[in-house]
Short mmCIF file of N, CA, C and O in Angstrom, two decimals:
data_model
loop_
_atom_site.label_atom_id
_atom_site.label_comp_id
_atom_site.label_asym_id
_atom_site.label_seq_id
_atom_site.Cartn_x
_atom_site.Cartn_y
_atom_site.Cartn_z
N UNK T 1 -46.00 -170.13 -177.71
CA UNK T 1 -46.04 -169.63 -176.36
C UNK T 1 -46.53 -168.41 -176.52
O UNK T 1 -46.50 -167.32 -177.57
N UNK T 2 -47.91 -167.93 -175.47
CA UNK T 2 -48.33 -166.80 -175.86
C UNK T 2 -48.56 -165.87 -174.30
O UNK T 2 -48.65 -166.60 -173.23
N UNK T 3 -48.17 -164.53 -174.73
CA UNK T 3 -48.37 -163.82 -173.22
C UNK T 3 -49.68 -163.32 -173.04
O UNK T 3 -50.02 -162.42 -174.20
N UNK T 4 -50.42 -163.70 -172.05
CA UNK T 4 -52.04 -162.98 -171.91
C UNK T 4 -51.92 -161.57 -171.78
O UNK T 4 -50.98 -161.24 -170.93
N UNK T 5 -52.59 -160.86 -172.49
CA UNK T 5 -52.30 -159.46 -171.86
C UNK T 5 -53.88 -158.94 -171.75
O UNK T 5 -54.85 -159.74 -172.39
N UNK T 6 -54.44 -157.73 -171.21
CA UNK T 6 -55.55 -157.45 -171.12
C UNK T 6 -56.44 -157.69 -172.47
O UNK T 6 -57.85 -157.88 -172.74
N UNK T 7 -56.06 -157.04 -173.30
CA UNK T 7 -56.89 -157.14 -174.62
C UNK T 7 -56.69 -158.72 -175.55
O UNK T 7 -57.52 -158.87 -176.67
N UNK T 8 -56.06 -159.62 -175.01
CA UNK T 8 -55.93 -160.64 -175.75
C UNK T 8 -56.62 -162.16 -175.09
O UNK T 8 -55.89 -163.15 -174.94
N UNK T 9 -57.27 -161.75 -173.60
CA UNK T 9 -57.11 -162.90 -172.74
C UNK T 9 -58.25 -164.20 -173.14
O UNK T 9 -57.39 -165.02 -173.07
N UNK T 10 -59.38 -163.63 -173.87
CA UNK T 10 -59.88 -164.64 -174.62
C UNK T 10 -59.27 -165.44 -175.62
O UNK T 10 -59.44 -166.71 -175.58
N UNK T 11 -58.70 -164.69 -176.37
CA UNK T 11 -57.83 -164.91 -177.54
C UNK T 11 -56.76 -166.05 -177.05
O UNK T 11 -56.79 -167.37 -177.50
N UNK T 12 -56.18 -165.78 -176.09
CA UNK T 12 -54.98 -166.40 -175.58
C UNK T 12 -55.43 -167.80 -174.65
O UNK T 12 -54.86 -168.71 -175.02
N UNK T 13 -56.61 -167.85 -174.13
CA UNK T 13 -56.96 -168.80 -173.38
C UNK T 13 -58.16 -169.87 -173.86
O UNK T 13 -57.91 -170.94 -173.55
N UNK T 14 -58.69 -169.23 -175.05
CA UNK T 14 -59.66 -170.34 -175.61
C UNK T 14 -59.46 -170.55 -177.43
O UNK T 14 -59.16 -171.57 -177.64
N UNK T 15 -59.20 -169.13 -177.97
CA UNK T 15 -59.20 -169.31 -179.24
C UNK T 15 -58.17 -170.14 -179.78
O UNK T 15 -57.81 -170.87 -180.67
N UNK T 16 -56.95 -169.43 -179.30
CA UNK T 16 -55.59 -170.02 -179.88
C UNK T 16 -55.19 -171.34 -179.54
O UNK T 16 -54.69 -172.36 -180.38
N UNK T 17 -55.40 -171.94 -178.09
CA UNK T 17 -55.41 -173.29 -177.92
C UNK T 17 -56.37 -174.25 -178.79
O UNK T 17 -56.00 -175.17 -179.26
N UNK T 18 -57.16 -173.98 -179.00
CA UNK T 18 -58.33 -174.68 -179.95
C UNK T 18 -57.72 -174.84 -181.32
O UNK T 18 -57.66 -175.83 -181.78
N UNK T 19 -57.00 -173.31 -181.95
CA UNK T 19 -56.74 -173.61 -183.37
C UNK T 19 -55.13 -174.27 -183.07
O UNK T 19 -55.40 -175.08 -184.37
N UNK T 20 -54.65 -174.19 -182.44
CA UNK T 20 -53.25 -174.50 -182.28
C UNK T 20 -53.33 -176.51 -182.20
O UNK T 20 -52.51 -176.95 -183.06
N UNK T 21 -53.90 -176.43 -181.43
CA UNK T 21 -54.68 -178.09 -181.18
C UNK T 21 -54.92 -179.01 -182.22
O UNK T 21 -54.67 -179.84 -182.82
N UNK T 22 -56.16 -178.10 -183.20
CA UNK T 22 -56.81 -178.52 -184.53
C UNK T 22 -55.71 -178.71 -185.46
O UNK T 22 -55.58 -179.52 -186.08
N UNK T 23 -54.81 -177.92 -185.41
CA UNK T 23 -53.68 -178.03 -186.28
C UNK T 23 -52.48 -179.04 -185.92
O UNK T 23 -51.17 -179.12 -186.82
N UNK T 24 -52.53 -179.49 -184.84
CA UNK T 24 -51.37 -180.51 -184.31
C UNK T 24 -50.24 -180.01 -183.84
O UNK T 24 -49.22 -180.81 -183.75
N UNK T 25 -50.07 -178.94 -183.29
CA UNK T 25 -49.24 -178.49 -182.59
C UNK T 25 -48.84 -178.85 -181.29
O UNK T 25 -49.88 -178.96 -180.35
N UNK T 26 -47.81 -179.79 -181.09
CA UNK T 26 -47.54 -180.66 -179.91
C UNK T 26 -47.60 -179.97 -178.61
O UNK T 26 -48.13 -180.35 -177.49
N UNK T 27 -47.41 -178.62 -178.49
CA UNK T 27 -47.38 -178.01 -177.12
C UNK T 27 -47.90 -176.60 -177.10
O UNK T 27 -47.95 -175.95 -178.29
N UNK T 28 -48.52 -176.03 -176.37
CA UNK T 28 -48.60 -174.76 -175.69
C UNK T 28 -48.56 -174.40 -174.46
O UNK T 28 -48.95 -175.02 -173.65
N UNK T 29 -47.92 -173.17 -174.49
CA UNK T 29 -47.55 -172.45 -173.20
C UNK T 29 -48.01 -171.22 -173.17
O UNK T 29 -48.30 -170.51 -174.03
N UNK T 30 -49.02 -170.57 -171.95
CA UNK T 30 -49.55 -169.82 -171.91
C UNK T 30 -48.79 -168.84 -170.83
O UNK T 30 -48.85 -169.27 -169.47
N UNK T 31 -48.45 -167.47 -170.98
CA UNK T 31 -47.67 -166.60 -169.80
C UNK T 31 -48.93 -165.87 -169.05
O UNK T 31 -49.08 -165.01 -169.91
N UNK T 32 -48.83 -166.00 -168.12
CA UNK T 32 -50.01 -164.59 -167.47
C UNK T 32 -48.97 -163.93 -166.51
O UNK T 32 -47.81 -164.34 -166.32
N UNK T 33 -48.86 -162.69 -166.88
CA UNK T 33 -48.36 -161.78 -166.05
C UNK T 33 -49.07 -161.11 -165.18
O UNK T 33 -48.32 -160.29 -164.17
N UNK T 34 -50.39 -161.14 -164.84
CA UNK T 34 -51.26 -160.40 -163.54
C UNK T 34 -51.64 -161.31 -162.70
O UNK T 34 -52.89 -162.19 -163.52
N UNK T 35 -51.41 -161.63 -161.50
CA UNK T 35 -50.90 -160.78 -160.56
C UNK T 35 -49.44 -161.26 -160.54
O UNK T 35 -48.55 -160.13 -160.42
N UNK T 36 -49.19 -162.30 -160.67
CA UNK T 36 -47.72 -162.89 -161.03
C UNK T 36 -47.49 -163.40 -162.25
O UNK T 36 -48.32 -163.98 -163.07
N UNK T 37 -46.24 -163.62 -162.35
CA UNK T 37 -45.75 -164.21 -163.88
C UNK T 37 -46.09 -165.82 -163.50
O UNK T 37 -45.58 -166.62 -162.59
N UNK T 38 -46.53 -166.62 -164.01
CA UNK T 38 -47.07 -167.88 -164.34
C UNK T 38 -46.67 -168.54 -165.79
O UNK T 38 -47.13 -167.72 -166.67
N UNK T 39 -46.33 -169.76 -166.16
CA UNK T 39 -46.52 -170.38 -167.22
C UNK T 39 -47.47 -171.69 -167.06
O UNK T 39 -46.95 -172.11 -166.28
N UNK T 40 -48.20 -171.95 -167.87
CA UNK T 40 -48.99 -173.09 -167.74
C UNK T 40 -48.86 -173.71 -169.03
O UNK T 40 -48.77 -172.96 -170.29
N UNK T 41 -48.37 -174.96 -168.84
CA UNK T 41 -47.97 -176.18 -169.78
C UNK T 41 -49.05 -176.87 -170.36
O UNK T 41 -49.72 -177.64 -169.47
N UNK T 42 -49.28 -176.98 -171.74
CA UNK T 42 -50.53 -177.92 -172.09
C UNK T 42 -49.58 -178.65 -173.46
O UNK T 42 -48.78 -178.34 -174.04
N UNK T 43 -50.10 -179.81 -173.38
CA UNK T 43 -49.29 -180.75 -174.39
C UNK T 43 -50.49 -181.80 -175.32
O UNK T 43 -51.63 -181.88 -174.39
N UNK T 44 -50.36 -181.65 -176.25
CA UNK T 44 -51.21 -182.41 -177.27
C UNK T 44 -50.84 -184.02 -177.29
O UNK T 44 -50.13 -184.38 -177.82
N UNK T 45 -51.69 -184.68 -176.51
CA UNK T 45 -51.57 -186.63 -176.57
C UNK T 45 -51.58 -186.88 -177.89
O UNK T 45 -52.54 -186.48 -178.99
N UNK T 46 -51.31 -187.80 -178.36
CA UNK T 46 -51.33 -188.55 -179.64
C UNK T 46 -52.59 -188.78 -179.93
O UNK T 46 -53.31 -189.42 -178.73
N UNK T 47 -53.15 -188.75 -181.08
CA UNK T 47 -54.41 -188.67 -181.29
C UNK T 47 -55.55 -187.57 -180.83
O UNK T 47 -56.54 -187.78 -181.28
N UNK T 48 -55.12 -187.07 -179.88
CA UNK T 48 -55.99 -186.03 -179.25
C UNK T 48 -56.29 -184.68 -180.02
O UNK T 48 -55.71 -184.63 -180.99
N UNK T 49 -57.35 -184.11 -180.08
CA UNK T 49 -57.76 -182.96 -180.83
C UNK T 49 -57.77 -181.75 -179.53
O UNK T 49 -57.86 -180.52 -180.09
N UNK T 50 -57.64 -181.94 -178.42
CA UNK T 50 -57.63 -180.66 -177.34
C UNK T 50 -56.35 -181.00 -176.74
O UNK T 50 -55.71 -182.07 -176.28
N UNK T 51 -55.69 -180.17 -175.72
CA UNK T 51 -54.62 -180.17 -175.19
C UNK T 51 -55.05 -180.82 -173.67
O UNK T 51 -55.98 -180.63 -173.26
N UNK T 52 -53.74 -181.32 -173.27
CA UNK T 52 -54.03 -182.02 -171.62
C UNK T 52 -52.99 -180.93 -170.90
O UNK T 52 -52.06 -180.29 -171.39
N UNK T 53 -53.70 -180.30 -170.04
CA UNK T 53 -52.75 -179.14 -169.00
C UNK T 53 -52.11 -180.20 -168.34
O UNK T 53 -52.07 -180.88 -167.27
N UNK T 54 -50.37 -179.75 -168.37
CA UNK T 54 -49.29 -180.52 -167.49
C UNK T 54 -49.41 -179.68 -166.34
O UNK T 54 -49.16 -180.42 -165.07
N UNK T 55 -49.81 -178.03 -166.19
CA UNK T 55 -49.52 -177.87 -164.99
C UNK T 55 -49.47 -176.20 -165.36
O UNK T 55 -49.00 -175.75 -166.06
N UNK T 56 -49.69 -175.64 -164.18
CA UNK T 56 -49.07 -174.13 -163.87
C UNK T 56 -48.16 -174.17 -163.08
O UNK T 56 -48.07 -174.74 -162.04
N UNK T 57 -46.97 -173.08 -163.50
CA UNK T 57 -45.77 -172.86 -162.87
C UNK T 57 -45.36 -171.13 -162.23
O UNK T 57 -45.74 -170.65 -163.27
N UNK T 58 -45.12 -171.19 -161.17
CA UNK T 58 -44.85 -169.92 -160.81
C UNK T 58 -43.61 -169.58 -160.18
O UNK T 58 -42.68 -170.42 -160.11
N UNK T 59 -43.15 -168.45 -159.65
CA UNK T 59 -42.12 -168.14 -158.78
C UNK T 59 -41.71 -169.33 -157.84
O UNK T 59 -42.31 -170.05 -157.40
N UNK T 60 -39.87 -169.78 -158.24
CA UNK T 60 -39.41 -170.70 -157.45
C UNK T 60 -39.83 -171.88 -158.02
O UNK T 60 -39.04 -173.24 -157.35
N UNK T 61 -40.44 -171.97 -159.12
CA UNK T 61 -40.90 -173.32 -159.91
C UNK T 61 -40.14 -173.45 -160.83
O UNK T 61 -39.37 -172.50 -161.97
N UNK T 62 -40.09 -174.49 -161.72
CA UNK T 62 -39.60 -174.88 -163.26
C UNK T 62 -40.82 -175.60 -164.22
O UNK T 62 -41.35 -176.55 -163.66
N UNK T 63 -41.02 -175.04 -165.02
CA UNK T 63 -41.86 -175.35 -165.85
C UNK T 63 -41.30 -176.47 -166.85
O UNK T 63 -40.37 -176.09 -167.90
N UNK T 64 -41.75 -177.68 -166.90
CA UNK T 64 -41.19 -178.60 -167.70
C UNK T 64 -42.00 -179.04 -168.85
O UNK T 64 -42.95 -178.88 -168.87
N UNK T 65 -41.36 -178.59 -170.21
CA UNK T 65 -41.91 -179.18 -171.64
C UNK T 65 -41.03 -180.12 -171.98
O UNK T 65 -40.03 -180.20 -171.97
N UNK T 66 -42.14 -180.87 -172.50
CA UNK T 66 -41.54 -181.90 -173.13
C UNK T 66 -41.87 -182.33 -174.83
O UNK T 66 -41.15 -183.31 -175.12
N UNK T 67 -42.69 -181.48 -175.33
CA UNK T 67 -42.88 -181.65 -176.45
C UNK T 67 -42.72 -180.37 -177.24
O UNK T 67 -43.31 -179.25 -176.31
N UNK T 68 -42.10 -180.02 -178.44
CA UNK T 68 -41.79 -180.89 -179.07
C UNK T 68 -40.51 -181.46 -178.55
O UNK T 68 -39.88 -182.47 -179.54
N UNK T 69 -39.71 -181.10 -177.76
CA UNK T 69 -38.58 -181.34 -177.18
C UNK T 69 -38.52 -180.80 -175.73
O UNK T 69 -39.26 -180.08 -175.27
N UNK T 70 -37.53 -181.66 -174.92
CA UNK T 70 -37.28 -181.46 -173.49
C UNK T 70 -36.67 -179.88 -173.59
O UNK T 70 -35.52 -179.88 -173.83
N UNK T 71 -37.06 -179.16 -172.62
CA UNK T 71 -36.77 -177.81 -172.03
C UNK T 71 -37.38 -177.78 -170.60
O UNK T 71 -38.65 -177.84 -170.38
N UNK T 72 -36.31 -177.18 -169.64
CA UNK T 72 -37.21 -176.78 -168.52
C UNK T 72 -37.25 -175.21 -168.23
O UNK T 72 -36.04 -174.97 -168.77
N UNK T 73 -38.18 -174.64 -167.89
CA UNK T 73 -38.05 -173.30 -168.06
C UNK T 73 -38.02 -172.78 -166.41
O UNK T 73 -39.30 -173.07 -165.86
N UNK T 74 -37.08 -172.37 -165.87
CA UNK T 74 -36.97 -171.63 -164.68
C UNK T 74 -37.74 -170.25 -164.46
O UNK T 74 -36.99 -169.59 -165.04
N UNK T 75 -38.76 -170.28 -163.95
CA UNK T 75 -39.93 -169.03 -163.84
C UNK T 75 -38.89 -167.89 -162.83
O UNK T 75 -39.06 -166.73 -163.93
N UNK T 76 -37.98 -168.18 -162.40
CA UNK T 76 -37.16 -166.95 -161.85
C UNK T 76 -36.13 -166.58 -162.56
O UNK T 76 -35.70 -165.22 -162.76
N UNK T 77 -35.90 -167.16 -163.66
CA UNK T 77 -35.01 -166.71 -164.65
C UNK T 77 -35.47 -166.01 -165.82
O UNK T 77 -34.73 -165.33 -166.57
N UNK T 78 -36.74 -166.09 -166.09
CA UNK T 78 -37.28 -165.24 -166.84
C UNK T 78 -38.47 -163.93 -166.27
O UNK T 78 -38.76 -163.28 -166.91
N UNK T 79 -38.38 -163.83 -165.14
CA UNK T 79 -38.85 -162.47 -164.36
C UNK T 79 -37.84 -161.44 -163.98
O UNK T 79 -36.84 -161.96 -163.70
N UNK T 80 -38.18 -160.15 -163.77
CA UNK T 80 -37.60 -159.14 -163.45
C UNK T 80 -37.20 -159.31 -161.87
O UNK T 80 -38.11 -159.99 -161.44
#
């Protein structure tokens, strides 16, 4: 999971996902905090070399993560 900050936008949105997918890491979660908190969930399908986007989830929603294990992240519970 990466939290995007002004100084890491390109790294967190482009570089790290490519490197993590190439390494075979099964999931990548990107947290955006501006203007609102959202989590974008990506999963690496079997045999794939790039992540597939599962979706972006914000206030009032639950981010479903299924790889490497199943967990649901209620966005409202991780924000002030």
